[in-house]
Amino acid sequence: MKMPLIVQKFGGTSVGSIERIHSVAEKIIEAKNDGNQVVVVVSAMSGETNRLVDLANQIDCVPNARELDVLLTAGEQVSMALLAMTLHKLGYEATSMTGYQAKIHTDSNHNNAAITHIDTTPIEALLEQGQIVIVAGFQGVNHKGDITTLGRGGSDTSAVALAGALDAQECQIYTDVDGVYSCDPRVVKDSKRLPQLDFPSMEEMARCGAKVLHLPCVQFAWKHQVPLRVLSSFEKGEGTLISGEECLNDISGIAIQKDMVLIECALEELSSLISQAQLLGIEVCSVIEETERAAVVIKRDASTKLKLVFAEKIRNSEQVSLLTVVGSRTQDIVVSSHGLLSEGEVDVQHHLLQQQSLTLVVSPDQVDTAANILHKAYIVARETQGYLKKEVHFG
Ligand code: ASP
Ligand code: MG
């Protein structure tokens, strides 16, 4: 009978020192000794990718994209070799592979490439010999044989793509938190770890600011039905299992996006503002279309570019934050959320209701208060009193 195969991915902090690499090796050995074939994906040691970016920027603020990829992939190459050496020292056979060696093919979009296909033959050959295979995350190779990278945070995507291609039982993402939380615990102290989450809710959370998983990773896992588990590399626990199509909860969580900018223009200019943003590759996170005003909300980093291009047509721009409540029943909390926030003296500038989310635009100095109010009402209270059910029942 074929042994079950699991893919384990370890992020930068998990491989941040020789000591930590040692504990990662122990986790891998545990999985191997449980009778699994194990493929491991590693990130660069924490801080390393930033250090390399910084070196490149000392030469050129816009370095050559191909060469930047050559430079950045070195970070993961260090971790994979150190981890393989540690496993050898502990008596286990392991081989490390770059993206190129593991035949992870991508398009040619340097610095933000997408995986097109993976030829699993070399990895499978090593697994058959009983080896632990360690693959460098965040990197691949294009049709010309040039090294590419998948965009910052891309190792999650490498792991899930490998899990899909190898038909793994589960893709485990080990990180510095012990799962996906109902909100950012730094903002809302009583945020809760979610034991289970469905793909649509996780995708919405990742798209709207939850940083725990790279968005393409979630999308890939959903598309290929690869069960994902987010776990802590430092503590024991079940983490969060992400699987399934059905939205599990009335309200699953609240995602926060700080550092956003709202750019206003005349109503008749709105569609050209949106196409301009698309041309520049800027993601429009929210569109506001009212009788009196039209606006888009984008990330602050991208706003300078858009303002330059759209210049005189911009009526006003201001910093805002977005709060996105995710779940299957967000349509039922539009009225009550506005009520609760106005009681808490939070001014909601705009809201956007989508199938599984309700996004609220608030000012940056009120976003933390707003997140706490909504979390208390819809997540804490739901667990203790079935708050939402009552509202839906009588509403
Ligand atoms: N090392 C890369 C980064 O820091 C990729 C990753 O860690 O996922 O973005
Ligand atoms: Mg990450």
Coordinates of C-alpha atoms and ligand atoms in Angstrom, one line a residue:
M1 CA 0.0 0.0 0.0
K2 CA 1.2 3.5 -0.8
M3 CA 2.3 5.5 2.2
P4 CA 0.4 8.7 2.9
L5 CA 2.2 11.8 1.8
I6 CA 2.2 15.1 3.6
V7 CA 3.7 18.4 2.7
Q8 CA 5.0 20.6 5.5
K9 CA 6.0 24.2 5.1
F10 CA 8.1 26.1 7.5
G11 CA 8.2 29.9 7.5
G12 CA 11.1 32.3 8.1
T13 CA 10.8 32.4 11.9
S14 CA 10.5 28.6 12.1
V15 CA 13.9 28.3 10.4
G16 CA 15.3 31.6 11.9
S17 CA 18.3 30.0 13.7
I18 CA 20.2 26.7 13.9
E19 CA 18.3 25.9 17.1
R20 CA 15.0 26.4 15.4
I21 CA 16.0 24.4 12.4
H22 CA 16.7 21.6 14.9
S23 CA 13.2 21.7 16.3
V24 CA 11.8 21.8 12.7
A25 CA 13.8 18.7 12.0
E26 CA 12.2 17.0 15.0
K27 CA 8.7 17.8 13.7
I28 CA 9.7 16.3 10.3
I29 CA 11.1 13.2 11.9
E30 CA 7.9 12.8 13.9
A31 CA 5.8 12.8 10.7
K32 CA 8.2 10.5 9.0
N33 CA 8.2 8.1 11.9
D34 CA 4.3 8.1 11.9
G35 CA 4.6 6.4 8.5
N36 CA 4.3 9.3 6.1
Q37 CA 6.3 10.3 3.1
V38 CA 7.4 13.9 3.8
V39 CA 8.1 16.8 1.5
V40 CA 9.2 19.9 3.2
V41 CA 9.1 23.5 1.8
V42 CA 11.2 26.1 3.5
S43 CA 11.3 29.9 3.5
A44 CA 14.4 32.0 3.9
M45 CA 15.6 32.5 7.5
S46 CA 13.6 35.4 9.0
G47 CA 14.8 38.8 7.9
E48 CA 17.0 37.3 5.2
T49 CA 14.8 38.2 2.2
N50 CA 14.5 41.8 3.5
R51 CA 18.2 42.0 3.9
L52 CA 18.8 40.9 0.3
V53 CA 16.2 43.3 -1.0
D54 CA 17.9 46.1 0.9
L55 CA 21.3 45.2 -0.6
A56 CA 19.8 45.3 -4.1
N57 CA 18.2 48.7 -3.3
Q58 CA 21.5 50.1 -2.3
I59 CA 22.5 49.6 -5.9
D60 CA 19.3 50.5 -7.6
C61 CA 15.8 51.4 -6.3
V62 CA 14.4 49.4 -9.2
P63 CA 16.9 46.6 -9.6
N64 CA 16.8 44.4 -12.7
A65 CA 13.9 41.9 -12.2
R66 CA 15.7 38.8 -13.4
E67 CA 18.8 39.5 -11.2
L68 CA 16.6 40.3 -8.2
D69 CA 15.1 36.9 -8.5
V70 CA 18.6 35.3 -8.7
L71 CA 19.5 37.2 -5.5
L72 CA 16.3 36.5 -3.5
T73 CA 16.2 32.8 -4.2
A74 CA 19.5 32.5 -2.3
G75 CA 17.7 33.0 1.0
E76 CA 15.7 29.8 0.6
Q77 CA 18.7 27.9 -0.6
V78 CA 20.5 28.6 2.7
S79 CA 17.6 27.2 4.8
M80 CA 17.1 24.1 2.7
A81 CA 20.7 23.0 2.9
L82 CA 21.0 23.7 6.7
L83 CA 17.8 21.7 7.3
A84 CA 19.1 18.8 5.2
M85 CA 22.4 18.8 7.1
T86 CA 20.5 18.8 10.4
L87 CA 18.4 15.8 9.3
H88 CA 21.5 13.9 8.3
K89 CA 23.1 14.6 11.6
L90 CA 20.0 13.2 13.3
G91 CA 20.3 10.0 11.2
Y92 CA 17.8 10.6 8.4
E93 CA 18.2 10.7 4.7
A94 CA 17.2 13.9 3.2
T95 CA 17.9 15.8 -0.1
S96 CA 17.4 19.5 -0.7
M97 CA 16.2 20.9 -4.0
T98 CA 16.0 24.3 -5.6
G99 CA 12.8 25.2 -7.5
Y100 CA 14.7 24.5 -10.7
Q101 CA 15.8 21.0 -9.5
A102 CA 12.3 20.2 -8.3
K103 CA 11.0 21.2 -11.7
I104 CA 8.6 23.9 -10.5
H105 CA 7.7 25.7 -13.8
T106 CA 6.4 29.2 -13.7
D107 CA 5.5 31.9 -16.2
S108 CA 8.2 34.6 -16.9
N109 CA 6.7 37.3 -14.7
H110 CA 9.9 37.9 -12.7
N111 CA 9.3 38.9 -9.0
N112 CA 5.7 37.8 -9.1
A113 CA 5.6 34.7 -11.2
A114 CA 2.8 32.1 -11.2
I115 CA 3.4 28.4 -11.1
T116 CA 2.2 26.8 -14.3
H117 CA 3.0 23.1 -13.7
I118 CA 5.3 20.8 -11.7
D119 CA 7.0 17.7 -13.0
T120 CA 7.0 15.6 -9.8
T121 CA 9.3 12.9 -11.2
P122 CA 12.5 13.9 -9.4
I123 CA 10.8 14.4 -6.1
E124 CA 8.9 11.1 -6.4
A125 CA 12.2 9.2 -7.2
L126 CA 13.7 10.5 -3.9
L127 CA 10.6 9.7 -1.9
E128 CA 10.6 6.2 -3.3
Q129 CA 14.1 5.8 -1.9
G130 CA 12.7 6.7 1.5
Q131 CA 14.2 10.1 1.6
I132 CA 12.8 13.3 3.1
V133 CA 12.7 15.9 0.3
I134 CA 13.3 19.5 1.1
V135 CA 12.3 22.1 -1.5
A136 CA 13.1 25.8 -1.5
G137 CA 9.9 27.8 -1.4
F138 CA 9.1 30.9 -3.3
Q139 CA 11.0 30.0 -6.4
G140 CA 10.6 28.3 -9.8
V141 CA 12.0 28.3 -13.3
N142 CA 10.6 29.8 -16.5
H143 CA 10.7 28.2 -20.0
K144 CA 14.1 29.8 -20.7
G145 CA 15.6 28.2 -17.6
D146 CA 15.7 31.5 -15.7
I147 CA 15.0 31.5 -12.0
T148 CA 11.8 33.2 -10.9
T149 CA 10.2 34.1 -7.6
L150 CA 6.5 34.0 -6.7
G151 CA 6.0 37.3 -4.9
R152 CA 6.6 38.0 -1.2
G153 CA 5.2 35.4 1.0
G154 CA 5.2 32.9 -1.9
S155 CA 6.5 29.9 -0.1
D156 CA 3.0 29.1 1.1
T157 CA 2.0 28.9 -2.6
S158 CA 5.0 26.6 -3.4
A159 CA 3.9 24.2 -0.6
V160 CA 0.3 24.0 -1.7
A161 CA 1.2 23.6 -5.4
L162 CA 3.5 20.7 -4.5
A163 CA 0.8 19.2 -2.3
G164 CA -1.6 19.4 -5.2
A165 CA 0.8 18.0 -7.7
L166 CA 1.9 15.1 -5.4
D167 CA -1.7 14.4 -4.4
A168 CA -0.8 14.9 -0.7
Q169 CA -3.1 14.1 2.1
E170 CA -2.7 17.5 3.7
C171 CA -0.6 20.6 3.3
Q172 CA 0.6 21.8 6.7
I173 CA 1.7 25.4 7.0
Y174 CA 3.8 25.8 10.1
T175 CA 4.1 29.4 11.3
D176 CA 4.6 31.6 14.4
V177 CA 0.9 31.6 15.3
D178 CA -1.1 28.5 16.2
G179 CA -3.8 28.9 13.6
V180 CA -6.2 31.3 11.9
Y181 CA -7.8 33.7 14.3
S182 CA -11.2 35.3 14.3
C183 CA -9.4 38.7 14.2
D184 CA -5.9 40.1 14.5
P185 CA -5.0 39.2 18.1
R186 CA -2.8 42.3 18.3
V187 CA -5.9 44.5 17.8
V188 CA -8.6 42.3 19.5
K189 CA -7.2 40.6 22.6
D190 CA -10.0 38.0 22.8
S191 CA -9.6 36.8 19.2
K192 CA -10.1 33.1 19.0
R193 CA -8.3 30.4 17.1
L194 CA -10.7 28.9 14.6
P195 CA -10.4 25.1 14.6
Q196 CA -12.0 24.8 11.2
L197 CA -12.6 27.1 8.3
D198 CA -14.0 26.7 4.8
F199 CA -12.1 27.8 1.6
P200 CA -14.5 30.7 0.7
S201 CA -14.2 32.3 4.1
M202 CA -10.4 31.8 4.2
E203 CA -10.1 33.3 0.7
E204 CA -12.1 36.3 1.8
M205 CA -10.1 36.7 5.0
A206 CA -6.8 36.5 3.1
R207 CA -8.0 38.9 0.4
C208 CA -9.1 41.4 3.0
G209 CA -6.1 41.6 5.1
A210 CA -5.6 38.4 7.2
K211 CA -1.8 37.9 6.8
V212 CA -1.6 34.3 8.0
L213 CA -1.8 32.8 4.5
H214 CA -0.7 34.1 1.1
L215 CA -3.9 34.7 -1.0
P216 CA -2.7 32.6 -4.1
C217 CA -2.0 29.8 -1.7
V218 CA -5.6 29.7 -0.5
Q219 CA -6.9 30.0 -4.0
F220 CA -4.7 27.2 -5.3
A221 CA -5.6 24.9 -2.4
W222 CA -9.3 25.6 -3.0
K223 CA -9.1 25.0 -6.7
H224 CA -7.3 21.7 -6.2
Q225 CA -9.1 20.7 -3.1
V226 CA -5.9 20.4 -1.0
P227 CA -6.8 20.4 2.7
L228 CA -4.7 23.1 4.4
R229 CA -3.7 23.1 8.0
V230 CA -2.1 26.2 9.8
L231 CA 0.0 25.1 12.8
S232 CA 2.5 26.6 15.2
S233 CA 6.1 25.5 14.8
F234 CA 6.6 26.3 18.5
E235 CA 3.6 24.7 20.3
K236 CA 1.7 21.5 20.0
G237 CA -1.9 21.7 18.8
E238 CA -4.4 21.0 16.0
G239 CA -4.2 24.4 14.4
T240 CA -6.8 25.4 11.9
L241 CA -7.9 23.0 9.2
I242 CA -9.1 24.7 6.0
S243 CA -11.2 22.6 3.7
G244 CA -14.6 22.4 2.0
E245 CA -16.8 24.6 -0.1
E246 CA -19.6 25.3 2.3
C247 CA -19.4 28.5 4.4
L248 CA -19.4 27.0 7.9
N249 CA -20.3 29.9 10.1
D250 CA -22.8 32.8 10.1
I251 CA -19.8 35.0 11.0
S252 CA -16.3 33.5 10.9
G253 CA -14.0 36.4 11.5
I254 CA -13.1 40.0 10.9
A255 CA -10.2 41.0 8.7
I256 CA -8.5 44.4 9.0
Q257 CA -6.7 46.5 6.4
K258 CA -4.9 49.5 7.7
D259 CA -2.8 51.8 5.4
M260 CA -5.5 52.2 2.8
V261 CA -6.3 55.4 0.8
L262 CA -9.7 56.5 -0.4
I263 CA -9.5 58.4 -3.7
E264 CA -12.5 60.4 -4.8
C265 CA -13.4 61.6 -8.2
A266 CA -16.4 62.7 -10.2
L267 CA -19.0 60.0 -10.8
E268 CA -18.4 60.1 -14.5
E269 CA -14.7 59.6 -14.0
L270 CA -15.1 56.5 -11.9
S271 CA -14.8 53.9 -14.6
S272 CA -11.7 55.5 -16.1
L273 CA -10.1 55.7 -12.6
I274 CA -10.8 52.0 -12.2
S275 CA -9.3 51.1 -15.6
Q276 CA -6.3 53.3 -14.9
A277 CA -5.7 51.4 -11.7
Q278 CA -6.0 48.1 -13.5
L279 CA -3.6 49.2 -16.1
L280 CA -1.1 50.0 -13.4
G281 CA -1.7 46.6 -11.8
I282 CA -3.2 48.2 -8.7
E283 CA -5.8 46.2 -6.9
V284 CA -9.0 48.2 -6.2
C285 CA -10.2 46.9 -2.8
S286 CA -13.5 48.8 -2.7
V287 CA -15.6 50.9 -5.0
I288 CA -17.9 53.6 -3.7
E289 CA -20.6 54.8 -6.1
E290 CA -23.1 57.2 -4.6
T291 CA -25.2 60.0 -6.1
E292 CA -23.0 62.7 -4.6
R293 CA -19.6 61.0 -4.8
A294 CA -17.5 58.2 -6.3
A295 CA -14.3 56.8 -4.9
V296 CA -12.1 53.8 -4.9
V297 CA -10.1 52.4 -1.9
I298 CA -6.6 51.1 -2.7
K299 CA -3.5 50.3 -0.7
R300 CA -1.5 53.3 0.5
D301 CA 1.7 52.0 -1.2
A302 CA 0.0 52.1 -4.6
S303 CA -1.6 55.4 -4.2
T304 CA 1.3 57.7 -5.2
K305 CA 1.4 56.0 -8.6
L306 CA -2.3 56.3 -9.2
K307 CA -2.4 60.0 -8.0
L308 CA 0.4 60.8 -10.4
V309 CA -1.3 59.3 -13.4
F310 CA -4.9 60.5 -12.6
A311 CA -3.6 63.8 -11.1
E312 CA -6.1 66.7 -11.7
K313 CA -9.1 64.4 -11.9
I314 CA -8.7 63.5 -8.2
R315 CA -11.1 65.5 -6.0
N316 CA -9.8 64.4 -2.7
S317 CA -7.8 61.6 -1.1
E318 CA -7.7 60.5 2.5
Q319 CA -6.3 57.7 4.6
V320 CA -8.8 55.1 5.7
S321 CA -9.0 51.6 7.1
L322 CA -11.2 48.7 6.1
L323 CA -12.9 46.2 8.3
T324 CA -14.3 43.1 6.6
V325 CA -16.7 40.8 8.4
V326 CA -16.7 37.4 6.8
G327 CA -19.4 34.7 7.0
S328 CA -22.5 33.4 5.3
R329 CA -24.9 35.8 7.0
T330 CA -23.3 39.1 6.7
Q331 CA -26.4 40.5 5.0
D332 CA -28.2 40.1 8.3
I333 CA -25.8 42.4 10.2
V334 CA -25.7 45.5 7.9
V335 CA -28.2 47.4 10.0
S336 CA -27.1 46.2 13.5
S337 CA -23.3 46.8 12.7
H338 CA -24.0 50.4 11.8
G339 CA -26.1 50.8 15.0
L340 CA -23.4 49.3 17.2
L341 CA -20.6 51.3 15.7
S342 CA -22.6 54.6 15.9
E343 CA -23.3 53.8 19.6
G344 CA -19.5 53.4 20.0
E345 CA -19.0 56.7 18.2
V346 CA -17.4 55.2 15.2
D347 CA -18.3 56.9 11.9
V348 CA -18.8 54.4 9.1
Q349 CA -18.0 56.3 5.9
H350 CA -19.3 53.6 3.6
H351 CA -20.1 49.9 3.5
L352 CA -19.9 47.3 0.8
L353 CA -21.9 44.1 1.0
Q354 CA -20.8 41.1 -0.9
Q355 CA -22.0 37.5 -0.9
Q356 CA -19.9 36.4 2.1
S357 CA -18.6 39.6 3.5
L358 CA -19.4 43.1 4.7
T359 CA -16.7 45.7 4.3
L360 CA -16.8 48.9 6.3
V361 CA -14.7 52.0 5.6
V362 CA -13.7 53.8 8.8
S363 CA -11.1 56.3 9.8
P364 CA -7.7 54.9 10.8
D365 CA -7.9 56.2 14.3
Q366 CA -11.2 54.3 14.9
V367 CA -10.4 51.0 13.3
D368 CA -9.2 49.2 16.4
T369 CA -12.3 50.4 18.4
A370 CA -14.6 49.3 15.6
A371 CA -12.9 45.9 15.3
N372 CA -13.4 45.3 19.1
I373 CA -17.0 46.3 19.0
L374 CA -17.9 44.0 16.1
H375 CA -15.9 41.1 17.4
K376 CA -17.6 41.3 20.8
A377 CA -21.0 41.5 19.2
Y378 CA -20.7 38.9 16.5
I379 CA -18.1 36.5 17.6
V380 CA -17.8 36.5 21.3
A381 CA -21.6 37.0 21.9
R382 CA -22.5 34.5 19.3
E383 CA -20.7 31.8 21.1
T384 CA -22.1 32.7 24.5
Q385 CA -25.7 33.8 23.6
G386 CA -26.4 32.9 20.0
Y387 CA -26.7 36.6 19.3
L388 CA -26.8 36.4 15.5
K389 CA -29.3 33.6 15.4
K390 CA -31.7 35.8 17.5
E391 CA -31.4 38.7 15.1
V392 CA -32.0 36.5 12.1
H393 CA -34.9 34.8 13.7
F394 CA -36.8 38.0 14.6
G395 CA -35.5 40.1 11.6
Ligands
ASP1 N1 11.3 34.5 1.8 C1 10.2 35.0 1.0 C2 9.6 36.3 1.7 O1 10.1 36.6 2.7 C3 9.1 34.0 0.7 C4 8.4 33.5 1.9 O2 8.9 33.5 3.0 O3 7.3 33.0 1.8 O4 8.7 36.9 1.2
MG2 MG 4.4 33.8 5.2

